[in-house]
């Protein structure tokens, strides 16, 4: 499946750096130009998408709330 358009404005393109597999959910670390983005997805999705370290992916981020913390 190829994505030609998506309505999520905040998205990061990168390569999978690490997959920490669990029995039900897994952590996927994606190395982007802006740093590491971590996603927790089902382990079944890892298999269905055939995700592996080095796979090129897009990490869309959609949230109803974004918090800001001041850096001193």
mmCIF file of N, CA, C and O in Angstrom:
data_model
loop_
_atom_site.group_PDB
_atom_site.id
_atom_site.type_symbol
_atom_site.label_atom_id
_atom_site.label_comp_id
_atom_site.label_asym_id
_atom_site.label_seq_id
_atom_site.Cartn_x
_atom_site.Cartn_y
_atom_site.Cartn_z
ATOM 1 N N UNK A 1 0.848 -1.173 0.000
ATOM 2 C CA UNK A 1 0.000 0.000 0.000
ATOM 3 C C UNK A 1 0.890 1.231 0.000
ATOM 4 O O UNK A 1 1.794 1.345 0.814
ATOM 5 N N UNK A 2 0.626 2.142 -0.880
ATOM 6 C CA UNK A 2 1.364 3.394 -0.944
ATOM 7 C C UNK A 2 0.465 4.519 -0.465
ATOM 8 O O UNK A 2 -0.727 4.532 -0.733
ATOM 9 N N UNK A 3 1.040 5.465 0.260
ATOM 10 C CA UNK A 3 0.286 6.626 0.726
ATOM 11 C C UNK A 3 0.562 7.772 -0.229
ATOM 12 O O UNK A 3 1.702 8.168 -0.408
ATOM 13 N N UNK A 4 -0.485 8.287 -0.862
ATOM 14 C CA UNK A 4 -0.295 9.426 -1.759
ATOM 15 C C UNK A 4 -0.641 10.732 -1.052
ATOM 16 O O UNK A 4 -0.046 11.760 -1.316
ATOM 17 N N UNK A 5 -1.616 10.694 -0.137
ATOM 18 C CA UNK A 5 -2.002 11.876 0.621
ATOM 19 C C UNK A 5 -2.507 11.438 1.984
ATOM 20 O O UNK A 5 -3.055 10.346 2.133
ATOM 21 N N UNK A 6 -2.317 12.306 2.966
ATOM 22 C CA UNK A 6 -2.824 12.039 4.314
ATOM 23 C C UNK A 6 -3.205 13.366 4.942
ATOM 24 O O UNK A 6 -2.587 14.401 4.648
ATOM 25 N N UNK A 7 -4.223 13.369 5.788
ATOM 26 C CA UNK A 7 -4.695 14.633 6.351
ATOM 27 C C UNK A 7 -3.954 15.050 7.618
ATOM 28 O O UNK A 7 -4.229 16.095 8.170
ATOM 29 N N UNK A 8 -3.018 14.260 8.096
ATOM 30 C CA UNK A 8 -2.260 14.602 9.294
ATOM 31 C C UNK A 8 -1.111 15.531 8.906
ATOM 32 O O UNK A 8 -0.257 15.187 8.103
ATOM 33 N N UNK A 9 -1.111 16.729 9.455
ATOM 34 C CA UNK A 9 -0.102 17.725 9.089
ATOM 35 C C UNK A 9 1.246 17.462 9.752
ATOM 36 O O UNK A 9 2.281 17.736 9.179
ATOM 37 N N UNK A 10 1.232 16.972 10.988
ATOM 38 C CA UNK A 10 2.474 16.731 11.708
ATOM 39 C C UNK A 10 2.940 15.301 11.438
ATOM 40 O O UNK A 10 2.382 14.343 11.958
ATOM 41 N N UNK A 11 3.955 15.193 10.612
ATOM 42 C CA UNK A 11 4.468 13.864 10.269
ATOM 43 C C UNK A 11 5.978 13.927 10.115
ATOM 44 O O UNK A 11 6.528 14.940 9.708
ATOM 45 N N UNK A 12 6.610 12.860 10.512
ATOM 46 C CA UNK A 12 8.060 12.780 10.487
ATOM 47 C C UNK A 12 8.480 11.600 9.628
ATOM 48 O O UNK A 12 8.029 10.478 9.847
ATOM 49 N N UNK A 13 9.354 11.859 8.660
ATOM 50 C CA UNK A 13 9.896 10.795 7.819
ATOM 51 C C UNK A 13 11.218 10.351 8.435
ATOM 52 O O UNK A 13 12.011 11.161 8.891
ATOM 53 N N UNK A 14 11.443 9.047 8.461
ATOM 54 C CA UNK A 14 12.696 8.549 9.014
ATOM 55 C C UNK A 14 12.872 7.071 8.777
ATOM 56 O O UNK A 14 12.125 6.448 8.010
ATOM 57 N N UNK A 15 13.869 6.523 9.456
ATOM 58 C CA UNK A 15 14.157 5.091 9.373
ATOM 59 C C UNK A 15 14.036 4.489 10.761
ATOM 60 O O UNK A 15 14.406 5.119 11.755
ATOM 61 N N UNK A 16 13.544 3.269 10.805
ATOM 62 C CA UNK A 16 13.414 2.582 12.078
ATOM 63 C C UNK A 16 14.807 2.290 12.627
ATOM 64 O O UNK A 16 15.636 1.680 11.954
ATOM 65 N N UNK A 17 15.033 2.764 13.852
ATOM 66 C CA UNK A 17 16.326 2.572 14.512
ATOM 67 C C UNK A 17 16.296 1.345 15.409
ATOM 68 O O UNK A 17 17.271 0.614 15.505
ATOM 69 N N UNK A 18 15.155 1.135 16.096
ATOM 70 C CA UNK A 18 15.054 0.022 17.039
ATOM 71 C C UNK A 18 13.603 -0.396 17.178
ATOM 72 O O UNK A 18 12.703 0.439 17.131
ATOM 73 N N UNK A 19 13.400 -1.693 17.360
ATOM 74 C CA UNK A 19 12.075 -2.237 17.669
ATOM 75 C C UNK A 19 12.216 -3.046 18.950
ATOM 76 O O UNK A 19 13.034 -3.963 19.011
ATOM 77 N N UNK A 20 11.447 -2.665 19.960
ATOM 78 C CA UNK A 20 11.426 -3.415 21.211
ATOM 79 C C UNK A 20 10.119 -4.188 21.226
ATOM 80 O O UNK A 20 9.052 -3.629 21.492
ATOM 81 N N UNK A 21 10.211 -5.461 20.880
ATOM 82 C CA UNK A 21 9.024 -6.291 20.673
ATOM 83 C C UNK A 21 8.461 -6.801 21.990
ATOM 84 O O UNK A 21 9.205 -7.185 22.890
ATOM 85 N N UNK A 22 7.146 -6.768 22.073
ATOM 86 C CA UNK A 22 6.429 -7.334 23.206
ATOM 87 C C UNK A 22 5.383 -8.305 22.696
ATOM 88 O O UNK A 22 5.134 -8.377 21.495
ATOM 89 N N UNK A 23 4.743 -9.053 23.588
ATOM 90 C CA UNK A 23 3.761 -10.041 23.141
ATOM 91 C C UNK A 23 2.505 -9.421 22.514
ATOM 92 O O UNK A 23 1.925 -10.001 21.603
ATOM 93 N N UNK A 24 2.115 -8.234 22.970
ATOM 94 C CA UNK A 24 0.905 -7.596 22.459
ATOM 95 C C UNK A 24 1.220 -6.266 21.781
ATOM 96 O O UNK A 24 0.739 -5.988 20.695
ATOM 97 N N UNK A 25 2.020 -5.419 22.431
ATOM 98 C CA UNK A 25 2.426 -4.134 21.861
ATOM 99 C C UNK A 25 3.944 -4.063 21.804
ATOM 100 O O UNK A 25 4.641 -4.743 22.551
ATOM 101 N N UNK A 26 4.434 -3.225 20.891
ATOM 102 C CA UNK A 26 5.871 -3.055 20.702
ATOM 103 C C UNK A 26 6.193 -1.574 20.583
ATOM 104 O O UNK A 26 5.356 -0.782 20.166
ATOM 105 N N UNK A 27 7.430 -1.202 20.950
ATOM 106 C CA UNK A 27 7.914 0.163 20.774
ATOM 107 C C UNK A 27 8.734 0.229 19.498
ATOM 108 O O UNK A 27 9.553 -0.650 19.243
ATOM 109 N N UNK A 28 8.499 1.263 18.711
ATOM 110 C CA UNK A 28 9.251 1.466 17.473
ATOM 111 C C UNK A 28 9.908 2.838 17.558
ATOM 112 O O UNK A 28 9.218 3.847 17.672
ATOM 113 N N UNK A 29 11.240 2.860 17.529
ATOM 114 C CA UNK A 29 11.983 4.120 17.523
ATOM 115 C C UNK A 29 12.333 4.469 16.091
ATOM 116 O O UNK A 29 12.961 3.674 15.379
ATOM 117 N N UNK A 30 11.908 5.668 15.677
ATOM 118 C CA UNK A 30 12.159 6.141 14.315
ATOM 119 C C UNK A 30 13.141 7.303 14.396
ATOM 120 O O UNK A 30 12.889 8.289 15.092
ATOM 121 N N UNK A 31 14.265 7.169 13.699
ATOM 122 C CA UNK A 31 15.250 8.242 13.657
ATOM 123 C C UNK A 31 14.878 9.206 12.541
ATOM 124 O O UNK A 31 14.783 8.818 11.379
ATOM 125 N N UNK A 32 14.626 10.475 12.919
ATOM 126 C CA UNK A 32 14.225 11.498 11.961
ATOM 127 C C UNK A 32 15.276 12.605 11.956
ATOM 128 O O UNK A 32 16.176 12.623 12.813
ATOM 129 N N UNK A 33 15.124 13.542 11.060
ATOM 130 C CA UNK A 33 16.026 14.689 11.013
ATOM 131 C C UNK A 33 15.893 15.556 12.261
ATOM 132 O O UNK A 33 16.783 16.327 12.582
ATOM 133 N N UNK A 34 14.792 15.403 12.985
ATOM 134 C CA UNK A 34 14.521 16.221 14.169
ATOM 135 C C UNK A 34 14.750 15.459 15.463
ATOM 136 O O UNK A 34 14.478 15.979 16.536
ATOM 137 N N UNK A 35 15.208 14.224 15.376
ATOM 138 C CA UNK A 35 15.428 13.403 16.565
ATOM 139 C C UNK A 35 14.642 12.112 16.491
ATOM 140 O O UNK A 35 14.074 11.763 15.453
ATOM 141 N N UNK A 36 14.610 11.406 17.596
ATOM 142 C CA UNK A 36 13.924 10.112 17.666
ATOM 143 C C UNK A 36 12.447 10.319 17.990
ATOM 144 O O UNK A 36 12.103 11.071 18.907
ATOM 145 N N UNK A 37 11.588 9.657 17.236
ATOM 146 C CA UNK A 37 10.152 9.605 17.505
ATOM 147 C C UNK A 37 9.838 8.165 17.877
ATOM 148 O O UNK A 37 10.221 7.242 17.150
ATOM 149 N N UNK A 38 9.176 7.971 19.018
ATOM 150 C CA UNK A 38 8.840 6.628 19.466
ATOM 151 C C UNK A 38 7.344 6.411 19.361
ATOM 152 O O UNK A 38 6.552 7.261 19.774
ATOM 153 N N UNK A 39 6.965 5.278 18.800
ATOM 154 C CA UNK A 39 5.560 4.909 18.672
ATOM 155 C C UNK A 39 5.340 3.566 19.350
ATOM 156 O O UNK A 39 6.198 2.680 19.281
ATOM 157 N N UNK A 40 4.209 3.425 20.017
ATOM 158 C CA UNK A 40 3.805 2.143 20.580
ATOM 159 C C UNK A 40 2.644 1.639 19.733
ATOM 160 O O UNK A 40 1.593 2.272 19.664
ATOM 161 N N UNK A 41 2.876 0.523 19.050
ATOM 162 C CA UNK A 41 1.850 -0.049 18.175
ATOM 163 C C UNK A 41 1.716 -1.535 18.484
ATOM 164 O O UNK A 41 2.563 -2.115 19.173
ATOM 165 N N UNK A 42 0.682 -2.154 17.967
ATOM 166 C CA UNK A 42 0.501 -3.578 18.225
ATOM 167 C C UNK A 42 1.606 -4.378 17.536
ATOM 168 O O UNK A 42 2.107 -3.995 16.473
ATOM 169 N N UNK A 43 1.971 -5.459 18.163
ATOM 170 C CA UNK A 43 2.987 -6.342 17.585
ATOM 171 C C UNK A 43 2.485 -6.950 16.279
ATOM 172 O O UNK A 43 3.269 -7.195 15.364
ATOM 173 N N UNK A 44 1.180 -7.147 16.175
ATOM 174 C CA UNK A 44 0.602 -7.659 14.929
ATOM 175 C C UNK A 44 0.828 -6.670 13.787
ATOM 176 O O UNK A 44 1.115 -7.058 12.659
ATOM 177 N N UNK A 45 0.721 -5.365 14.077
ATOM 178 C CA UNK A 45 0.963 -4.352 13.049
ATOM 179 C C UNK A 45 2.411 -4.387 12.572
ATOM 180 O O UNK A 45 2.679 -4.160 11.390
ATOM 181 N N UNK A 46 3.343 -4.672 13.478
ATOM 182 C CA UNK A 46 4.763 -4.791 13.083
ATOM 183 C C UNK A 46 4.895 -5.900 12.031
ATOM 184 O O UNK A 46 5.569 -5.723 11.017
ATOM 185 N N UNK A 47 4.222 -7.012 12.283
ATOM 186 C CA UNK A 47 4.274 -8.141 11.341
ATOM 187 C C UNK A 47 3.536 -7.808 10.047
ATOM 188 O O UNK A 47 4.052 -8.050 8.955
ATOM 189 N N UNK A 48 2.319 -7.260 10.160
ATOM 190 C CA UNK A 48 1.508 -6.961 8.973
ATOM 191 C C UNK A 48 2.196 -5.956 8.047
ATOM 192 O O UNK A 48 2.087 -6.053 6.826
ATOM 193 N N UNK A 49 2.892 -4.959 8.633
ATOM 194 C CA UNK A 49 3.586 -3.947 7.836
ATOM 195 C C UNK A 49 5.005 -4.373 7.461
ATOM 196 O O UNK A 49 5.691 -3.654 6.745
ATOM 197 N N UNK A 50 5.424 -5.540 7.977
ATOM 198 C CA UNK A 50 6.774 -6.073 7.723
ATOM 199 C C UNK A 50 7.841 -5.038 8.100
ATOM 200 O O UNK A 50 8.761 -4.764 7.337
ATOM 201 N N UNK A 51 7.673 -4.447 9.296
ATOM 202 C CA UNK A 51 8.611 -3.429 9.764
ATOM 203 C C UNK A 51 9.870 -4.084 10.307
ATOM 204 O O UNK A 51 9.802 -5.067 11.038
ATOM 205 N N UNK A 52 11.008 -3.514 9.952
ATOM 206 C CA UNK A 52 12.303 -4.001 10.393
ATOM 207 C C UNK A 52 13.210 -2.808 10.638
ATOM 208 O O UNK A 52 12.957 -1.711 10.123
ATOM 209 N N UNK A 53 14.271 -3.010 11.416
ATOM 210 C CA UNK A 53 15.264 -1.958 11.595
ATOM 211 C C UNK A 53 15.782 -1.572 10.210
ATOM 212 O O UNK A 53 16.096 -2.438 9.388
ATOM 213 N N UNK A 54 15.811 -0.280 9.932
ATOM 214 C CA UNK A 54 16.250 0.226 8.633
ATOM 215 C C UNK A 54 15.118 0.523 7.670
ATOM 216 O O UNK A 54 15.338 1.184 6.651
ATOM 217 N N UNK A 55 13.890 0.066 7.970
ATOM 218 C CA UNK A 55 12.747 0.364 7.100
ATOM 219 C C UNK A 55 12.485 1.862 7.093
ATOM 220 O O UNK A 55 12.516 2.514 8.138
ATOM 221 N N UNK A 56 12.214 2.431 5.909
ATOM 222 C CA UNK A 56 11.830 3.834 5.810
ATOM 223 C C UNK A 56 10.339 3.943 6.102
ATOM 224 O O UNK A 56 9.540 3.191 5.541
ATOM 225 N N UNK A 57 9.992 4.873 6.979
ATOM 226 C CA UNK A 57 8.600 5.029 7.404
ATOM 227 C C UNK A 57 8.246 6.504 7.539
ATOM 228 O O UNK A 57 9.113 7.365 7.543
ATOM 229 N N UNK A 58 6.968 6.759 7.660
ATOM 230 C CA UNK A 58 6.459 8.071 8.029
ATOM 231 C C UNK A 58 5.710 7.884 9.339
ATOM 232 O O UNK A 58 4.899 6.957 9.469
ATOM 233 N N UNK A 59 5.983 8.747 10.308
ATOM 234 C CA UNK A 59 5.310 8.701 11.599
ATOM 235 C C UNK A 59 4.357 9.889 11.692
ATOM 236 O O UNK A 59 4.782 10.993 12.039
ATOM 237 N N UNK A 60 3.077 9.686 11.344
ATOM 238 C CA UNK A 60 2.107 10.771 11.499
ATOM 239 C C UNK A 60 1.779 10.959 12.981
ATOM 240 O O UNK A 60 1.636 9.990 13.713
ATOM 241 N N UNK A 61 1.673 12.204 13.428
ATOM 242 C CA UNK A 61 1.364 12.502 14.828
ATOM 243 C C UNK A 61 0.069 13.289 14.854
ATOM 244 O O UNK A 61 -0.022 14.371 14.273
ATOM 245 N N UNK A 62 -0.928 12.732 15.519
ATOM 246 C CA UNK A 62 -2.210 13.428 15.641
ATOM 247 C C UNK A 62 -2.607 13.398 17.112
ATOM 248 O O UNK A 62 -2.652 12.349 17.732
ATOM 249 N N UNK A 63 -2.851 14.558 17.653
ATOM 250 C CA UNK A 63 -3.164 14.641 19.069
ATOM 251 C C UNK A 63 -4.189 15.744 19.299
ATOM 252 O O UNK A 63 -4.210 16.750 18.596
ATOM 253 N N UNK A 64 -4.990 15.562 20.311
ATOM 254 C CA UNK A 64 -5.958 16.595 20.656
ATOM 255 C C UNK A 64 -5.367 17.587 21.652
ATOM 256 O O UNK A 64 -5.962 18.611 21.920
ATOM 257 N N UNK A 65 -4.206 17.273 22.210
ATOM 258 C CA UNK A 65 -3.581 18.169 23.180
ATOM 259 C C UNK A 65 -2.065 18.123 23.018
ATOM 260 O O UNK A 65 -1.472 17.061 22.917
ATOM 261 N N UNK A 66 -1.462 19.280 22.993
ATOM 262 C CA UNK A 66 -0.013 19.382 22.954
ATOM 263 C C UNK A 66 0.406 20.285 24.098
ATOM 264 O O UNK A 66 -0.083 21.402 24.211
ATOM 265 N N UNK A 67 1.280 19.805 24.969
ATOM 266 C CA UNK A 67 1.765 20.591 26.094
ATOM 267 C C UNK A 67 3.101 21.223 25.748
ATOM 268 O O UNK A 67 3.844 20.711 24.915
ATOM 269 N N UNK A 68 3.389 22.348 26.395
ATOM 270 C CA UNK A 68 4.647 23.063 26.175
ATOM 271 C C UNK A 68 5.351 23.196 27.521
ATOM 272 O O UNK A 68 4.718 23.541 28.524
ATOM 273 N N UNK A 69 6.650 22.926 27.536
ATOM 274 C CA UNK A 69 7.460 23.117 28.738
ATOM 275 C C UNK A 69 8.572 24.102 28.398
ATOM 276 O O UNK A 69 9.214 23.987 27.346
ATOM 277 N N UNK A 70 8.796 25.076 29.280
ATOM 278 C CA UNK A 70 9.838 26.085 29.064
ATOM 279 C C UNK A 70 11.197 25.510 29.428
ATOM 280 O O UNK A 70 11.354 24.859 30.451
ATOM 281 N N UNK A 71 12.165 25.759 28.572
ATOM 282 C CA UNK A 71 13.541 25.317 28.809
ATOM 283 C C UNK A 71 14.315 26.506 29.332
ATOM 284 O O UNK A 71 14.288 27.593 28.755
ATOM 285 N N UNK A 72 15.011 26.317 30.450
ATOM 286 C CA UNK A 72 15.770 27.425 31.039
ATOM 287 C C UNK A 72 17.188 27.455 30.577
ATOM 288 O O UNK A 72 17.814 26.561 30.251
#
